[in-house]
């Protein structure tokens, strides 16, 4: 087996060939890397990009799926992906990632789809609507999927795109990212400052899956996800047997709040910027 340094060199050579317009040579070098280091996730991602740019979408999807499997090859019960799910949703996920750069990665979408797809139908609560709302409705086909959104104009726009087929509620956060430390300090002193008003049907439903991907938290003046993470924890603890997904955990607020309100013992996996916690009631 070739060593890691050689793997990097071969990977760069594959990129060099592709940049020269030599597609077949680039793919051949990718296979050389795979023969020597079959668990080198980057080569599958690069191969996926090459295939995508060359117009072979189905092959690109297969490469990205393999990259996801390698990324998850850690003994997790979720490290084996259900190929039937990706025959159905792989192209849709691929298109989402392609059309919305900077949002979830293929691996993040694939991971959530794999976990939920093996347990549906269920009750799925999502903080935030978006271009991926139709994906989640499809994955949880036959179940109850509810969205919470704080931006009225964006909510109306997404509803039109979904032909008003989604159940979604407008909510308010009343926070700013720069307040995250003071809010956590107040909470630790017994002030329930992170509670937010939600519809009764949200509060009293037992949720099987919760995804926190809103509100916006990319700048100090945005609401931040302090309350959505807290409420996800409260609802999950009340429901029991709940899978919780927190996105954008490369950011300080999401990382600290998720670890604070979900014990690290509940952390199942982290895929790129996505954390997956599982609360079980025995």
GROMACS .gro file of C-alpha atoms in nm:
model
  282
    1UNK     CA    1   0.000   0.000   0.000
    2UNK     CA    2   0.134   0.344  -0.092
    3UNK     CA    3   0.202   0.584   0.191
    4UNK     CA    4   0.001   0.895   0.270
    5UNK     CA    5   0.256   1.131   0.115
    6UNK     CA    6   0.242   0.941  -0.212
    7UNK     CA    7  -0.138   0.953  -0.195
    8UNK     CA    8  -0.133   1.333  -0.175
    9UNK     CA    9   0.105   1.348  -0.470
   10UNK     CA   10  -0.113   1.117  -0.680
   11UNK     CA   11  -0.422   1.317  -0.589
   12UNK     CA   12  -0.253   1.638  -0.703
   13UNK     CA   13  -0.147   1.466  -1.024
   14UNK     CA   14  -0.509   1.372  -1.094
   15UNK     CA   15  -0.609   1.736  -1.047
   16UNK     CA   16  -0.325   1.844  -1.276
   17UNK     CA   17  -0.445   1.612  -1.554
   18UNK     CA   18  -0.800   1.737  -1.521
   19UNK     CA   19  -0.686   2.099  -1.539
   20UNK     CA   20  -0.510   2.006  -1.864
   21UNK     CA   21  -0.837   1.874  -2.005
   22UNK     CA   22  -0.725   1.512  -1.978
   23UNK     CA   23  -1.035   1.364  -1.815
   24UNK     CA   24  -0.954   0.994  -1.866
   25UNK     CA   25  -0.604   1.037  -1.726
   26UNK     CA   26  -0.741   1.227  -1.425
   27UNK     CA   27  -0.991   0.951  -1.344
   28UNK     CA   28  -0.720   0.687  -1.393
   29UNK     CA   29  -0.501   0.861  -1.136
   30UNK     CA   30  -0.795   0.877  -0.896
   31UNK     CA   31  -0.822   0.499  -0.922
   32UNK     CA   32  -0.449   0.470  -0.854
   33UNK     CA   33  -0.504   0.663  -0.531
   34UNK     CA   34  -0.799   0.442  -0.437
   35UNK     CA   35  -0.595   0.125  -0.495
   36UNK     CA   36  -0.329   0.249  -0.257
   37UNK     CA   37  -0.549   0.428  -0.001
   38UNK     CA   38  -0.911   0.308  -0.032
   39UNK     CA   39  -1.011   0.512   0.273
   40UNK     CA   40  -0.879   0.845   0.145
   41UNK     CA   41  -1.207   1.039   0.139
   42UNK     CA   42  -1.074   1.335  -0.059
   43UNK     CA   43  -1.012   1.126  -0.370
   44UNK     CA   44  -1.379   1.027  -0.393
   45UNK     CA   45  -1.480   1.391  -0.350
   46UNK     CA   46  -1.238   1.500  -0.623
   47UNK     CA   47  -1.354   1.221  -0.851
   48UNK     CA   48  -1.712   1.336  -0.791
   49UNK     CA   49  -1.617   1.689  -0.896
   50UNK     CA   50  -1.440   1.562  -1.210
   51UNK     CA   51  -1.741   1.349  -1.306
   52UNK     CA   52  -1.981   1.633  -1.231
   53UNK     CA   53  -1.789   1.878  -1.448
   54UNK     CA   54  -1.776   1.616  -1.721
   55UNK     CA   55  -2.155   1.582  -1.714
   56UNK     CA   56  -2.178   1.228  -1.571
   57UNK     CA   57  -2.414   1.311  -1.286
   58UNK     CA   58  -2.505   0.954  -1.188
   59UNK     CA   59  -2.139   0.855  -1.157
   60UNK     CA   60  -2.068   1.176  -0.963
   61UNK     CA   61  -2.347   1.093  -0.717
   62UNK     CA   62  -2.200   0.745  -0.666
   63UNK     CA   63  -1.859   0.898  -0.595
   64UNK     CA   64  -2.006   1.139  -0.339
   65UNK     CA   65  -2.197   0.854  -0.174
   66UNK     CA   66  -1.873   0.656  -0.145
   67UNK     CA   67  -1.703   0.963   0.004
   68UNK     CA   68  -1.980   0.976   0.263
   69UNK     CA   69  -1.937   0.608   0.351
   70UNK     CA   70  -1.562   0.649   0.393
   71UNK     CA   71  -1.614   0.960   0.604
   72UNK     CA   72  -1.844   0.761   0.833
   73UNK     CA   73  -1.627   0.450   0.851
   74UNK     CA   74  -1.590   0.469   1.229
   75UNK     CA   75  -1.796   0.177   1.352
   76UNK     CA   76  -2.113   0.384   1.363
   77UNK     CA   77  -2.443   0.210   1.293
   78UNK     CA   78  -2.493   0.478   1.028
   79UNK     CA   79  -2.170   0.416   0.837
   80UNK     CA   80  -2.342   0.193   0.580
   81UNK     CA   81  -2.564   0.393   0.347
   82UNK     CA   82  -2.892   0.257   0.212
   83UNK     CA   83  -2.835   0.251  -0.164
   84UNK     CA   84  -3.210   0.235  -0.232
   85UNK     CA   85  -3.249   0.572  -0.060
   86UNK     CA   86  -2.982   0.726  -0.278
   87UNK     CA   87  -3.125   0.578  -0.595
   88UNK     CA   88  -3.429   0.787  -0.503
   89UNK     CA   89  -3.276   1.099  -0.347
   90UNK     CA   90  -2.914   1.109  -0.465
   91UNK     CA   91  -2.978   1.326  -0.770
   92UNK     CA   92  -3.203   1.562  -0.572
   93UNK     CA   93  -2.934   1.607  -0.307
   94UNK     CA   94  -2.672   1.657  -0.574
   95UNK     CA   95  -2.882   1.931  -0.737
   96UNK     CA   96  -2.944   2.102  -0.401
   97UNK     CA   97  -2.573   2.120  -0.327
   98UNK     CA   98  -2.495   2.235  -0.678
   99UNK     CA   99  -2.760   2.512  -0.671
  100UNK     CA  100  -2.695   2.629  -0.314
  101UNK     CA  101  -2.319   2.648  -0.249
  102UNK     CA  102  -2.230   2.724   0.109
  103UNK     CA  103  -2.530   2.541   0.252
  104UNK     CA  104  -2.520   2.173   0.350
  105UNK     CA  105  -2.267   1.947   0.183
  106UNK     CA  106  -2.362   1.631  -0.004
  107UNK     CA  107  -2.228   1.428   0.287
  108UNK     CA  108  -2.439   1.619   0.541
  109UNK     CA  109  -2.759   1.578   0.338
  110UNK     CA  110  -2.676   1.214   0.271
  111UNK     CA  111  -2.616   1.144   0.637
  112UNK     CA  112  -2.947   1.294   0.755
  113UNK     CA  113  -3.133   1.121   0.473
  114UNK     CA  114  -2.976   0.788   0.567
  115UNK     CA  115  -3.061   0.816   0.937
  116UNK     CA  116  -3.417   0.936   0.889
  117UNK     CA  117  -3.488   0.721   0.585
  118UNK     CA  118  -3.428   0.407   0.788
  119UNK     CA  119  -3.685   0.506   1.052
  120UNK     CA  120  -3.968   0.678   0.866
  121UNK     CA  121  -4.248   0.761   0.882
  122UNK     CA  122  -4.212   0.977   1.190
  123UNK     CA  123  -4.260   1.324   1.331
  124UNK     CA  124  -3.995   1.561   1.195
  125UNK     CA  125  -3.949   1.918   1.326
  126UNK     CA  126  -3.725   2.153   1.128
  127UNK     CA  127  -3.607   2.496   1.239
  128UNK     CA  128  -3.591   2.682   0.908
  129UNK     CA  129  -3.743   2.650   0.562
  130UNK     CA  130  -3.532   2.646   0.249
  131UNK     CA  131  -3.465   2.498  -0.092
  132UNK     CA  132  -3.427   2.162   0.084
  133UNK     CA  133  -3.778   2.162   0.235
  134UNK     CA  134  -3.912   1.940  -0.044
  135UNK     CA  135  -3.631   1.691   0.020
  136UNK     CA  136  -3.728   1.656   0.385
  137UNK     CA  137  -4.096   1.618   0.296
  138UNK     CA  138  -4.000   1.340   0.057
  139UNK     CA  139  -3.766   1.159   0.294
  140UNK     CA  140  -4.033   1.160   0.567
  141UNK     CA  141  -4.307   1.052   0.328
  142UNK     CA  142  -4.613   0.940   0.522
  143UNK     CA  143  -4.495   1.115   0.838
  144UNK     CA  144  -4.560   1.456   0.991
  145UNK     CA  145  -4.308   1.725   0.891
  146UNK     CA  146  -4.333   2.072   1.046
  147UNK     CA  147  -4.119   2.380   0.978
  148UNK     CA  148  -4.051   2.685   1.198
  149UNK     CA  149  -3.935   3.005   1.026
  150UNK     CA  150  -3.872   3.362   1.145
  151UNK     CA  151  -3.855   3.535   0.805
  152UNK     CA  152  -4.209   3.592   0.675
  153UNK     CA  153  -4.109   3.686   0.320
  154UNK     CA  154  -3.878   3.386   0.286
  155UNK     CA  155  -4.145   3.156   0.430
  156UNK     CA  156  -4.401   3.277   0.174
  157UNK     CA  157  -4.148   3.234  -0.107
  158UNK     CA  158  -4.069   2.876  -0.006
  159UNK     CA  159  -4.439   2.795   0.033
  160UNK     CA  160  -4.500   2.903  -0.325
  161UNK     CA  161  -4.210   2.685  -0.440
  162UNK     CA  162  -4.359   2.392  -0.250
  163UNK     CA  163  -4.707   2.466  -0.389
  164UNK     CA  164  -4.822   2.547  -0.033
  165UNK     CA  165  -4.784   2.179   0.058
  166UNK     CA  166  -4.581   2.241   0.374
  167UNK     CA  167  -4.696   2.290   0.732
  168UNK     CA  168  -4.495   2.585   0.860
  169UNK     CA  169  -4.529   2.840   1.140
  170UNK     CA  170  -4.387   3.187   1.178
  171UNK     CA  171  -4.185   3.231   1.500
  172UNK     CA  172  -3.986   3.507   1.669
  173UNK     CA  173  -3.648   3.477   1.839
  174UNK     CA  174  -3.579   3.830   1.965
  175UNK     CA  175  -3.207   3.762   2.008
  176UNK     CA  176  -2.879   3.863   1.847
  177UNK     CA  177  -2.567   3.650   1.805
  178UNK     CA  178  -2.355   3.891   2.009
  179UNK     CA  179  -2.577   3.817   2.313
  180UNK     CA  180  -2.496   3.446   2.322
  181UNK     CA  181  -2.260   3.458   2.621
  182UNK     CA  182  -2.487   3.672   2.838
  183UNK     CA  183  -2.789   3.455   2.754
  184UNK     CA  184  -2.603   3.140   2.852
  185UNK     CA  185  -2.488   3.304   3.175
  186UNK     CA  186  -2.845   3.414   3.257
  187UNK     CA  187  -2.972   3.064   3.188
  188UNK     CA  188  -2.705   2.908   3.412
  189UNK     CA  189  -2.826   3.138   3.692
  190UNK     CA  190  -3.181   3.004   3.667
  191UNK     CA  191  -3.338   3.253   3.427
  192UNK     CA  192  -3.525   3.066   3.153
  193UNK     CA  193  -3.436   3.335   2.899
  194UNK     CA  194  -3.405   3.090   2.611
  195UNK     CA  195  -3.764   2.970   2.608
  196UNK     CA  196  -3.960   3.070   2.299
  197UNK     CA  197  -4.329   3.076   2.217
  198UNK     CA  198  -4.425   2.789   1.988
  199UNK     CA  199  -4.762   2.657   1.867
  200UNK     CA  200  -4.921   2.407   2.105
  201UNK     CA  201  -4.914   2.133   1.841
  202UNK     CA  202  -4.535   2.175   1.829
  203UNK     CA  203  -4.494   2.173   2.206
  204UNK     CA  204  -4.714   1.868   2.259
  205UNK     CA  205  -4.596   1.649   1.972
  206UNK     CA  206  -4.347   1.371   2.036
  207UNK     CA  207  -4.074   1.435   1.782
  208UNK     CA  208  -3.874   1.152   1.628
  209UNK     CA  209  -3.636   1.385   1.440
  210UNK     CA  210  -3.537   1.749   1.493
  211UNK     CA  211  -3.316   1.950   1.259
  212UNK     CA  212  -3.178   2.289   1.366
  213UNK     CA  213  -3.070   2.485   1.059
  214UNK     CA  214  -3.213   2.827   1.150
  215UNK     CA  215  -3.236   3.110   1.224
  216UNK     CA  216  -2.949   3.292   1.054
  217UNK     CA  217  -2.634   3.317   1.265
  218UNK     CA  218  -2.358   3.422   1.029
  219UNK     CA  219  -2.315   3.774   1.173
  220UNK     CA  220  -2.338   3.943   1.513
  221UNK     CA  221  -2.668   4.115   1.432
  222UNK     CA  222  -2.850   3.800   1.320
  223UNK     CA  223  -3.079   3.617   1.567
  224UNK     CA  224  -2.846   3.319   1.614
  225UNK     CA  225  -2.945   2.965   1.711
  226UNK     CA  226  -2.930   2.995   2.088
  227UNK     CA  227  -3.305   2.953   2.134
  228UNK     CA  228  -3.358   2.700   1.857
  229UNK     CA  229  -3.090   2.470   2.000
  230UNK     CA  230  -3.230   2.509   2.351
  231UNK     CA  231  -3.587   2.439   2.236
  232UNK     CA  232  -3.469   2.140   2.034
  233UNK     CA  233  -3.315   1.999   2.352
  234UNK     CA  234  -3.631   2.062   2.556
  235UNK     CA  235  -3.857   1.903   2.296
  236UNK     CA  236  -3.625   1.606   2.247
  237UNK     CA  237  -3.597   1.538   2.620
  238UNK     CA  238  -3.974   1.550   2.647
  239UNK     CA  239  -4.023   1.322   2.348
  240UNK     CA  240  -3.753   1.062   2.407
  241UNK     CA  241  -3.612   0.841   2.130
  242UNK     CA  242  -3.525   1.147   1.924
  243UNK     CA  243  -3.252   1.209   1.666
  244UNK     CA  244  -3.132   1.571   1.669
  245UNK     CA  245  -2.922   1.730   1.396
  246UNK     CA  246  -2.749   2.066   1.454
  247UNK     CA  247  -2.598   2.234   1.149
  248UNK     CA  248  -2.317   2.492   1.123
  249UNK     CA  249  -2.131   2.360   1.427
  250UNK     CA  250  -1.812   2.508   1.288
  251UNK     CA  251  -1.944   2.834   1.439
  252UNK     CA  252  -1.889   2.917   1.805
  253UNK     CA  253  -2.254   2.955   1.906
  254UNK     CA  254  -2.373   2.629   1.750
  255UNK     CA  255  -2.074   2.436   1.881
  256UNK     CA  256  -2.094   2.561   2.239
  257UNK     CA  257  -2.473   2.557   2.274
  258UNK     CA  258  -2.511   2.209   2.128
  259UNK     CA  259  -2.251   2.067   2.366
  260UNK     CA  260  -2.405   2.256   2.658
  261UNK     CA  261  -2.763   2.137   2.608
  262UNK     CA  262  -2.685   1.790   2.473
  263UNK     CA  263  -2.444   1.588   2.682
  264UNK     CA  264  -2.147   1.472   2.472
  265UNK     CA  265  -2.248   1.118   2.558
  266UNK     CA  266  -2.545   1.166   2.326
  267UNK     CA  267  -2.325   1.266   2.032
  268UNK     CA  268  -2.344   0.993   1.767
  269UNK     CA  269  -2.152   1.146   1.478
  270UNK     CA  270  -2.016   1.466   1.333
  271UNK     CA  271  -2.016   1.502   0.955
  272UNK     CA  272  -1.846   1.820   0.836
  273UNK     CA  273  -2.045   2.099   1.011
  274UNK     CA  274  -2.329   1.871   1.123
  275UNK     CA  275  -2.363   1.717   1.470
  276UNK     CA  276  -2.598   1.425   1.530
  277UNK     CA  277  -2.724   1.359   1.882
  278UNK     CA  278  -2.956   1.078   1.982
  279UNK     CA  279  -3.167   1.081   2.297
  280UNK     CA  280  -3.311   0.744   2.391
  281UNK     CA  281  -3.573   0.658   2.648
  282UNK     CA  282  -3.523   0.314   2.796
   0.00000   0.00000   0.00000
